[in-house]
């Protein structure tokens, strides 16, 4: 008489390693989805900052193109009609200030003007601002 050897029982179900792998994958997907809104906000903030820098740099270049003699002390606002990119910044405002050089810097009575460009905006209830400054002198560019 032959004895039947017990055959290996088929195992049904999921092993511990497989369960851990599923938990790791699901956790990674959840972490990505949780951080996605923050990443989108950072991208938007970076775009606004870059745009504000471009606007300020353009304003400075515009002032540099004016002869020193025609560069008068003044404060002017940057409007959306003057630079259409201002309309792309939320709740934005800008200002260009032209003034004589500070006597502590220009000690020898040089003919130099200080130009300060400030751009402000409000992004997701947080205020952003950028300020660029330069000095423009008699006999400088385009003089």
mmCIF file of C-alpha atoms in Angstrom:
data_model
loop_
_atom_site.group_PDB
_atom_site.id
_atom_site.type_symbol
_atom_site.label_atom_id
_atom_site.label_comp_id
_atom_site.label_asym_id
_atom_site.label_seq_id
_atom_site.Cartn_x
_atom_site.Cartn_y
_atom_site.Cartn_z
ATOM 1 C CA UNK A 1 0.000 0.000 0.000
ATOM 2 C CA UNK A 2 1.240 3.382 -0.939
ATOM 3 C CA UNK A 3 1.231 6.135 1.511
ATOM 4 C CA UNK A 4 0.169 9.445 0.165
ATOM 5 C CA UNK A 5 2.637 12.073 1.091
ATOM 6 C CA UNK A 6 0.986 15.293 2.158
ATOM 7 C CA UNK A 7 1.242 17.774 -0.663
ATOM 8 C CA UNK A 8 2.187 21.318 0.044
ATOM 9 C CA UNK A 9 -0.851 23.341 0.857
ATOM 10 C CA UNK A 10 -1.364 26.317 -1.369
ATOM 11 C CA UNK A 11 -0.916 29.461 0.613
ATOM 12 C CA UNK A 12 -3.493 32.124 0.047
ATOM 13 C CA UNK A 13 -3.219 35.726 1.202
ATOM 14 C CA UNK A 14 -0.550 38.395 1.361
ATOM 15 C CA UNK A 15 2.816 38.091 3.006
ATOM 16 C CA UNK A 16 4.160 40.570 5.538
ATOM 17 C CA UNK A 17 6.722 41.941 3.041
ATOM 18 C CA UNK A 18 4.016 42.580 0.457
ATOM 19 C CA UNK A 19 1.886 44.370 3.058
ATOM 20 C CA UNK A 20 4.803 46.597 4.061
ATOM 21 C CA UNK A 21 5.521 47.448 0.422
ATOM 22 C CA UNK A 22 1.899 48.491 -0.119
ATOM 23 C CA UNK A 23 2.011 50.691 2.983
ATOM 24 C CA UNK A 24 5.237 52.358 1.785
ATOM 25 C CA UNK A 25 3.837 53.064 -1.701
ATOM 26 C CA UNK A 26 0.542 54.423 -0.369
ATOM 27 C CA UNK A 27 2.405 56.600 2.148
ATOM 28 C CA UNK A 28 4.607 58.025 -0.596
ATOM 29 C CA UNK A 29 1.574 58.895 -2.741
ATOM 30 C CA UNK A 30 -0.160 60.550 0.219
ATOM 31 C CA UNK A 31 2.966 62.604 1.026
ATOM 32 C CA UNK A 32 3.160 63.805 -2.576
ATOM 33 C CA UNK A 33 -0.493 64.811 -2.588
ATOM 34 C CA UNK A 34 -0.189 66.613 0.750
ATOM 35 C CA UNK A 35 2.816 68.667 -0.423
ATOM 36 C CA UNK A 36 1.431 69.503 -3.869
ATOM 37 C CA UNK A 37 -0.466 72.682 -2.829
ATOM 38 C CA UNK A 38 2.614 74.017 -1.023
ATOM 39 C CA UNK A 39 4.752 73.366 -4.097
ATOM 40 C CA UNK A 40 2.237 75.199 -6.305
ATOM 41 C CA UNK A 41 2.293 78.198 -3.937
ATOM 42 C CA UNK A 42 6.101 78.297 -4.076
ATOM 43 C CA UNK A 43 6.038 78.247 -7.875
ATOM 44 C CA UNK A 44 3.537 81.132 -7.925
ATOM 45 C CA UNK A 45 5.573 83.119 -5.384
ATOM 46 C CA UNK A 46 8.718 82.597 -7.451
ATOM 47 C CA UNK A 47 6.954 83.813 -10.608
ATOM 48 C CA UNK A 48 5.781 86.976 -8.857
ATOM 49 C CA UNK A 49 9.228 87.689 -7.422
ATOM 50 C CA UNK A 50 10.862 87.201 -10.812
ATOM 51 C CA UNK A 51 8.314 89.450 -12.506
ATOM 52 C CA UNK A 52 8.811 92.180 -9.879
ATOM 53 C CA UNK A 53 12.589 92.041 -10.433
ATOM 54 C CA UNK A 54 12.111 92.368 -14.194
ATOM 55 C CA UNK A 55 9.848 95.395 -13.762
ATOM 56 C CA UNK A 56 12.281 97.081 -11.359
ATOM 57 C CA UNK A 57 15.269 96.392 -13.623
ATOM 58 C CA UNK A 58 13.394 97.867 -16.605
ATOM 59 C CA UNK A 59 12.599 101.027 -14.632
ATOM 60 C CA UNK A 60 16.272 101.438 -13.722
ATOM 61 C CA UNK A 61 17.340 100.919 -17.333
ATOM 62 C CA UNK A 62 14.794 103.541 -18.418
ATOM 63 C CA UNK A 63 16.307 106.054 -15.970
ATOM 64 C CA UNK A 64 19.842 105.191 -17.109
ATOM 65 C CA UNK A 65 18.884 106.037 -20.676
ATOM 66 C CA UNK A 66 18.084 109.640 -19.651
ATOM 67 C CA UNK A 67 20.912 112.179 -19.725
ATOM 68 C CA UNK A 68 22.057 113.216 -16.254
ATOM 69 C CA UNK A 69 21.060 116.837 -16.909
ATOM 70 C CA UNK A 70 17.470 115.756 -17.605
ATOM 71 C CA UNK A 71 17.289 113.463 -14.560
ATOM 72 C CA UNK A 72 15.404 115.492 -11.942
ATOM 73 C CA UNK A 73 14.689 114.643 -8.336
ATOM 74 C CA UNK A 74 11.212 113.159 -8.229
ATOM 75 C CA UNK A 75 8.981 110.393 -6.980
ATOM 76 C CA UNK A 76 6.793 108.674 -9.565
ATOM 77 C CA UNK A 77 4.389 105.780 -9.266
ATOM 78 C CA UNK A 78 4.589 102.829 -11.615
ATOM 79 C CA UNK A 79 1.157 102.136 -13.062
ATOM 80 C CA UNK A 80 -0.270 99.287 -15.086
ATOM 81 C CA UNK A 81 -0.574 101.573 -18.086
ATOM 82 C CA UNK A 82 3.139 102.447 -17.880
ATOM 83 C CA UNK A 83 4.221 98.808 -17.531
ATOM 84 C CA UNK A 84 1.551 96.250 -18.380
ATOM 85 C CA UNK A 85 3.344 93.577 -16.357
ATOM 86 C CA UNK A 86 2.264 95.385 -13.169
ATOM 87 C CA UNK A 87 -1.250 94.095 -13.914
ATOM 88 C CA UNK A 88 0.061 90.520 -13.580
ATOM 89 C CA UNK A 89 1.158 91.075 -9.979
ATOM 90 C CA UNK A 90 -1.719 90.795 -7.488
ATOM 91 C CA UNK A 91 -2.505 94.037 -5.621
ATOM 92 C CA UNK A 92 0.699 95.624 -6.882
ATOM 93 C CA UNK A 93 2.136 99.091 -6.583
ATOM 94 C CA UNK A 94 5.472 100.551 -7.529
ATOM 95 C CA UNK A 95 7.513 103.663 -7.043
ATOM 96 C CA UNK A 96 10.609 105.215 -8.607
ATOM 97 C CA UNK A 97 12.524 107.680 -6.431
ATOM 98 C CA UNK A 98 15.257 109.877 -7.929
ATOM 99 C CA UNK A 99 17.293 111.929 -5.454
ATOM 100 C CA UNK A 100 20.697 113.512 -5.048
ATOM 101 C CA UNK A 101 23.468 111.272 -3.802
ATOM 102 C CA UNK A 102 23.832 111.067 -0.024
ATOM 103 C CA UNK A 103 26.652 113.417 1.115
ATOM 104 C CA UNK A 104 28.184 110.587 3.153
ATOM 105 C CA UNK A 105 28.710 108.677 -0.117
ATOM 106 C CA UNK A 106 29.458 111.557 -2.500
ATOM 107 C CA UNK A 107 32.015 113.398 -0.371
ATOM 108 C CA UNK A 108 33.687 115.286 -3.250
ATOM 109 C CA UNK A 109 30.569 117.001 -4.601
ATOM 110 C CA UNK A 110 30.224 114.524 -7.500
ATOM 111 C CA UNK A 111 27.232 114.903 -9.783
ATOM 112 C CA UNK A 112 25.471 111.655 -8.953
ATOM 113 C CA UNK A 113 21.798 110.742 -8.555
ATOM 114 C CA UNK A 114 20.503 107.808 -6.544
ATOM 115 C CA UNK A 115 17.631 105.902 -8.150
ATOM 116 C CA UNK A 116 15.520 103.574 -5.993
ATOM 117 C CA UNK A 117 12.809 101.371 -7.493
ATOM 118 C CA UNK A 118 10.387 99.605 -5.152
ATOM 119 C CA UNK A 119 7.736 97.100 -6.233
ATOM 120 C CA UNK A 120 5.131 95.826 -3.722
ATOM 121 C CA UNK A 121 2.490 93.130 -4.125
ATOM 122 C CA UNK A 122 0.241 90.917 -2.022
ATOM 123 C CA UNK A 123 0.406 87.198 -2.667
ATOM 124 C CA UNK A 124 -1.926 84.842 -0.741
ATOM 125 C CA UNK A 125 -2.359 87.377 2.086
ATOM 126 C CA UNK A 126 1.418 87.789 2.353
ATOM 127 C CA UNK A 127 3.119 90.985 1.290
ATOM 128 C CA UNK A 128 6.060 90.849 -1.056
ATOM 129 C CA UNK A 129 8.440 93.652 -1.945
ATOM 130 C CA UNK A 130 11.602 94.168 -3.898
ATOM 131 C CA UNK A 131 13.842 97.235 -3.945
ATOM 132 C CA UNK A 132 16.607 97.915 -6.451
ATOM 133 C CA UNK A 133 18.992 100.858 -6.104
ATOM 134 C CA UNK A 134 21.579 102.326 -8.421
ATOM 135 C CA UNK A 135 23.706 105.434 -8.815
ATOM 136 C CA UNK A 136 23.712 107.429 -12.055
ATOM 137 C CA UNK A 137 26.470 109.941 -12.598
ATOM 138 C CA UNK A 138 27.282 112.741 -14.987
ATOM 139 C CA UNK A 139 29.482 111.375 -17.750
ATOM 140 C CA UNK A 140 28.128 107.846 -17.249
ATOM 141 C CA UNK A 141 26.176 105.777 -19.731
ATOM 142 C CA UNK A 142 24.661 107.675 -22.674
ATOM 143 C CA UNK A 143 26.243 110.961 -21.547
#
